[in-house]
mmCIF file of N, CA and C in Angstrom:
data_model
loop_
_atom_site.group_PDB
_atom_site.id
_atom_site.type_symbol
_atom_site.label_atom_id
_atom_site.label_comp_id
_atom_site.label_asym_id
_atom_site.label_seq_id
_atom_site.Cartn_x
_atom_site.Cartn_y
_atom_site.Cartn_z
ATOM 1 N N LEU D 7 126.750 105.403 56.776
ATOM 2 C CA LEU D 7 127.667 106.281 56.699
ATOM 3 C C LEU D 7 128.861 105.943 55.980
ATOM 4 N N LYS D 8 129.415 106.805 55.314
ATOM 5 C CA LYS D 8 130.818 106.609 54.426
ATOM 6 C C LYS D 8 131.948 106.878 55.463
ATOM 7 N N LEU D 9 132.876 106.318 55.766
ATOM 8 C CA LEU D 9 134.080 106.332 56.572
ATOM 9 C C LEU D 9 135.358 106.737 55.516
ATOM 10 N N MET D 10 136.008 107.696 56.070
ATOM 11 C CA MET D 10 137.369 108.125 55.347
ATOM 12 C C MET D 10 138.412 108.076 56.301
ATOM 13 N N ILE D 11 139.605 107.924 55.700
ATOM 14 C CA ILE D 11 140.997 108.058 56.673
ATOM 15 C C ILE D 11 141.364 109.321 56.404
ATOM 16 N N ILE D 12 141.616 110.227 57.011
ATOM 17 C CA ILE D 12 142.160 111.710 56.993
ATOM 18 C C ILE D 12 143.521 111.894 57.368
ATOM 19 N N GLN D 13 144.267 112.611 57.064
ATOM 20 C CA GLN D 13 145.400 113.098 57.445
ATOM 21 C C GLN D 13 145.531 114.477 57.764
ATOM 22 N N PRO D 14 145.546 114.896 59.157
ATOM 23 C CA PRO D 14 145.946 116.527 59.480
ATOM 24 C C PRO D 14 147.169 116.832 58.810
ATOM 25 N N PHE D 15 147.156 118.218 58.291
ATOM 26 C CA PHE D 15 148.259 118.825 57.735
ATOM 27 C C PHE D 15 148.420 119.975 58.058
ATOM 28 N N ASN D 16 149.649 120.594 57.971
ATOM 29 C CA ASN D 16 150.000 122.097 58.298
ATOM 30 C C ASN D 16 149.465 122.774 57.144
ATOM 31 N N PRO D 17 148.584 123.751 57.125
ATOM 32 C CA PRO D 17 148.353 124.476 56.102
ATOM 33 C C PRO D 17 149.317 125.431 55.390
ATOM 34 N N ILE D 18 150.344 125.821 56.108
ATOM 35 C CA ILE D 18 151.477 126.616 55.662
ATOM 36 C C ILE D 18 152.267 125.866 54.783
ATOM 37 N N ASP D 19 152.801 124.690 54.830
ATOM 38 C CA ASP D 19 153.643 124.152 53.968
ATOM 39 C C ASP D 19 152.990 122.723 53.389
ATOM 40 N N GLY D 20 151.895 122.476 53.921
ATOM 41 C CA GLY D 20 151.266 121.233 53.144
ATOM 42 C C GLY D 20 151.671 119.799 53.769
ATOM 43 N N LYS D 21 152.620 119.996 54.708
ATOM 44 C CA LYS D 21 153.182 118.726 55.424
ATOM 45 C C LYS D 21 152.149 118.134 56.308
ATOM 46 N N ALA D 22 152.172 116.715 56.519
ATOM 47 C CA ALA D 22 151.503 115.928 57.326
ATOM 48 C C ALA D 22 151.696 116.220 58.775
ATOM 49 N N THR D 23 150.750 116.392 59.590
ATOM 50 C CA THR D 23 151.173 116.323 61.078
ATOM 51 C C THR D 23 150.332 115.464 61.820
ATOM 52 N N GLY D 24 150.673 114.878 62.966
ATOM 53 C CA GLY D 24 150.170 113.853 63.811
ATOM 54 C C GLY D 24 149.829 112.760 62.898
ATOM 55 N N ILE D 25 148.830 111.959 63.588
ATOM 56 C CA ILE D 25 148.623 110.525 62.787
ATOM 57 C C ILE D 25 147.293 110.561 62.040
ATOM 58 N N PRO D 26 146.985 109.868 61.016
ATOM 59 C CA PRO D 26 145.883 109.681 60.280
ATOM 60 C C PRO D 26 144.526 109.066 61.338
ATOM 61 N N LEU D 27 143.415 109.978 60.718
ATOM 62 C CA LEU D 27 142.288 109.222 61.763
ATOM 63 C C LEU D 27 141.210 108.801 60.721
ATOM 64 N N VAL D 28 140.084 108.248 61.326
ATOM 65 C CA VAL D 28 138.912 107.905 60.519
ATOM 66 C C VAL D 28 137.895 108.712 61.128
ATOM 67 N N ALA D 29 137.087 109.285 60.100
ATOM 68 C CA ALA D 29 136.103 110.180 60.079
ATOM 69 C C ALA D 29 134.922 109.703 59.110
ATOM 70 N N ILE D 30 133.523 110.170 59.508
ATOM 71 C CA ILE D 30 132.610 109.792 58.695
ATOM 72 C C ILE D 30 132.472 111.035 57.656
ATOM 73 N N ASP D 31 132.078 110.837 56.669
ATOM 74 C CA ASP D 31 131.969 111.802 55.506
ATOM 75 C C ASP D 31 130.540 111.702 55.067
ATOM 76 N N ASN D 32 129.714 112.880 55.236
ATOM 77 C CA ASN D 32 128.155 112.925 54.870
ATOM 78 C C ASN D 32 128.028 113.866 53.744
ATOM 79 N N ILE D 33 129.353 114.513 53.446
ATOM 80 C CA ILE D 33 129.249 115.626 52.310
ATOM 81 C C ILE D 33 129.705 115.026 50.982
ATOM 82 N N GLY D 34 130.367 113.849 50.904
ATOM 83 C CA GLY D 34 130.709 113.177 49.795
ATOM 84 C C GLY D 34 132.122 113.741 49.096
ATOM 85 N N ALA D 35 133.162 113.924 50.165
ATOM 86 C CA ALA D 35 134.459 114.222 49.790
ATOM 87 C C ALA D 35 135.116 113.108 48.963
ATOM 88 N N GLY D 36 136.176 113.545 48.073
ATOM 89 C CA GLY D 36 136.654 112.164 47.262
ATOM 90 C C GLY D 36 138.068 112.167 47.743
ATOM 91 N N VAL D 37 138.592 111.079 47.222
ATOM 92 C CA VAL D 37 139.973 110.759 47.834
ATOM 93 C C VAL D 37 140.883 111.626 47.340
ATOM 94 N N GLY D 38 141.709 112.259 48.330
ATOM 95 C CA GLY D 38 142.701 113.380 47.976
ATOM 96 C C GLY D 38 142.427 114.653 48.046
ATOM 97 N N GLU D 39 141.186 114.949 48.339
ATOM 98 C CA GLU D 39 140.628 116.202 48.516
ATOM 99 C C GLU D 39 140.939 116.929 49.990
ATOM 100 N N ARG D 40 141.198 118.024 49.928
ATOM 101 C CA ARG D 40 141.577 118.556 51.473
ATOM 102 C C ARG D 40 140.041 118.794 52.025
ATOM 103 N N VAL D 41 140.093 118.501 53.172
ATOM 104 C CA VAL D 41 138.762 118.637 53.892
ATOM 105 C C VAL D 41 139.016 119.477 55.317
ATOM 106 N N LEU D 42 137.818 119.747 55.858
ATOM 107 C CA LEU D 42 137.933 120.256 57.144
ATOM 108 C C LEU D 42 136.945 119.421 58.002
ATOM 109 N N TYR D 43 137.625 118.873 59.221
ATOM 110 C CA TYR D 43 136.850 117.974 59.993
ATOM 111 C C TYR D 43 136.727 118.688 61.482
ATOM 112 N N VAL D 44 135.727 118.231 62.111
ATOM 113 C CA VAL D 44 135.594 118.440 63.524
ATOM 114 C C VAL D 44 135.755 117.328 64.426
ATOM 115 N N ASN D 45 135.643 117.269 65.656
ATOM 116 C CA ASN D 45 135.770 116.129 66.543
ATOM 117 C C ASN D 45 134.788 116.504 67.835
ATOM 118 N N GLY D 46 134.679 115.266 68.411
ATOM 119 C CA GLY D 46 133.822 115.389 69.928
ATOM 120 C C GLY D 46 132.499 115.414 69.608
ATOM 121 N N SER D 47 131.926 116.301 70.347
ATOM 122 C CA SER D 47 130.344 116.763 70.327
ATOM 123 C C SER D 47 129.921 117.170 69.099
ATOM 124 N N SER D 48 131.068 118.152 68.494
ATOM 125 C CA SER D 48 130.677 118.755 67.171
ATOM 126 C C SER D 48 130.434 117.663 66.073
ATOM 127 N N ALA D 49 131.322 116.577 66.317
ATOM 128 C CA ALA D 49 131.192 115.489 65.270
ATOM 129 C C ALA D 49 129.814 114.581 65.365
ATOM 130 N N ARG D 50 129.248 114.613 66.615
ATOM 131 C CA ARG D 50 128.190 113.824 66.792
ATOM 132 C C ARG D 50 127.086 114.621 66.065
ATOM 133 N N THR D 51 127.155 116.027 66.547
ATOM 134 C CA THR D 51 126.077 116.846 66.089
ATOM 135 C C THR D 51 125.920 116.844 64.384
ATOM 136 N N ALA D 52 127.341 117.005 63.582
ATOM 137 C CA ALA D 52 127.362 116.868 62.338
ATOM 138 C C ALA D 52 126.886 115.713 61.816
ATOM 139 N N ALA D 53 126.990 114.608 62.494
ATOM 140 C CA ALA D 53 126.388 113.290 62.014
ATOM 141 C C ALA D 53 125.102 113.068 62.182
ATOM 142 N N GLY D 54 124.318 113.950 62.903
ATOM 143 C CA GLY D 54 122.818 113.954 63.026
ATOM 144 C C GLY D 54 122.371 113.847 64.273
ATOM 145 N N GLY D 55 123.045 113.727 65.349
ATOM 146 C CA GLY D 55 122.584 113.419 66.622
ATOM 147 C C GLY D 55 123.687 113.351 67.719
ATOM 148 N N THR D 56 123.329 114.000 68.978
ATOM 149 C CA THR D 56 124.231 113.462 70.100
ATOM 150 C C THR D 56 124.339 112.076 70.527
ATOM 151 N N ASP D 57 123.512 111.210 69.942
ATOM 152 C CA ASP D 57 123.589 109.869 70.506
ATOM 153 C C ASP D 57 124.131 108.882 69.530
ATOM 154 N N ILE D 58 124.862 109.509 68.400
ATOM 155 C CA ILE D 58 125.506 108.859 67.485
ATOM 156 C C ILE D 58 127.160 108.497 67.854
ATOM 157 N N PRO D 59 127.457 107.502 67.892
ATOM 158 C CA PRO D 59 128.811 107.313 68.541
ATOM 159 C C PRO D 59 129.962 107.398 67.542
ATOM 160 N N VAL D 60 130.271 108.885 67.226
ATOM 161 C CA VAL D 60 131.346 109.415 66.353
ATOM 162 C C VAL D 60 132.191 110.312 66.855
ATOM 163 N N ASP D 61 133.550 110.361 66.562
ATOM 164 C CA ASP D 61 134.360 111.318 67.291
ATOM 165 C C ASP D 61 135.095 112.106 66.169
ATOM 166 N N ALA D 62 134.759 111.990 64.951
ATOM 167 C CA ALA D 62 135.282 112.731 63.977
ATOM 168 C C ALA D 62 134.524 112.562 62.665
ATOM 169 N N ALA D 63 134.192 114.012 62.107
ATOM 170 C CA ALA D 63 133.362 114.057 61.117
ATOM 171 C C ALA D 63 133.868 115.272 60.024
ATOM 172 N N VAL D 64 133.805 114.828 58.720
ATOM 173 C CA VAL D 64 134.111 115.579 57.689
ATOM 174 C C VAL D 64 133.129 116.783 57.626
ATOM 175 N N VAL D 65 133.192 118.126 57.457
ATOM 176 C CA VAL D 65 132.010 118.892 57.294
ATOM 177 C C VAL D 65 132.080 119.926 56.210
ATOM 178 N N ALA D 66 133.406 119.967 55.619
ATOM 179 C CA ALA D 66 133.861 121.012 54.640
ATOM 180 C C ALA D 66 134.822 120.278 53.606
ATOM 181 N N ILE D 67 134.684 120.637 52.393
ATOM 182 C CA ILE D 67 135.710 120.529 51.217
ATOM 183 C C ILE D 67 136.523 121.592 51.111
ATOM 184 N N ILE D 68 137.666 121.813 51.085
ATOM 185 C CA ILE D 68 138.551 123.012 50.854
ATOM 186 C C ILE D 68 138.842 123.108 49.620
ATOM 187 N N ASP D 69 138.240 124.375 48.712
ATOM 188 C CA ASP D 69 138.583 124.258 47.441
ATOM 189 C C ASP D 69 139.749 125.307 47.253
ATOM 190 N N ASP D 70 140.057 126.198 48.038
ATOM 191 C CA ASP D 70 141.311 127.055 47.792
ATOM 192 C C ASP D 70 141.552 127.593 49.294
ATOM 193 N N GLN D 71 142.827 127.834 49.335
ATOM 194 C CA GLN D 71 143.191 128.597 50.544
ATOM 195 C C GLN D 71 144.152 129.693 50.104
ATOM 196 N N GLU D 72 143.983 130.955 51.105
ATOM 197 C CA GLU D 72 145.022 131.867 50.969
ATOM 198 C C GLU D 72 145.507 132.136 52.479
ATOM 199 N N ILE D 73 146.919 132.290 52.515
ATOM 200 C CA ILE D 73 147.248 132.559 53.835
ATOM 201 C C ILE D 73 148.203 133.916 53.772
ATOM 202 N N VAL D 74 147.778 134.553 54.549
ATOM 203 C CA VAL D 74 148.656 136.189 54.468
ATOM 204 C C VAL D 74 149.282 136.327 55.679
ATOM 205 N N PRO D 75 150.850 136.319 55.376
ATOM 206 C CA PRO D 75 151.428 136.509 56.681
ATOM 207 C C PRO D 75 151.200 137.763 57.442
#
């Protein structure tokens, strides 16, 4: 499994929020790409099984975003 350090951010202004965390990456995201991640039991399921000791997993690469007020 590939591990990545990811930084949560506010999608409105793009500023970092919270602290960085380590997540597994099964989809092949690159450095600097915006990603969607899940944690807890959803991360274990994304990793391939509920018995895998994973707490965060990258599940999508964000190509574009549109925020409508």
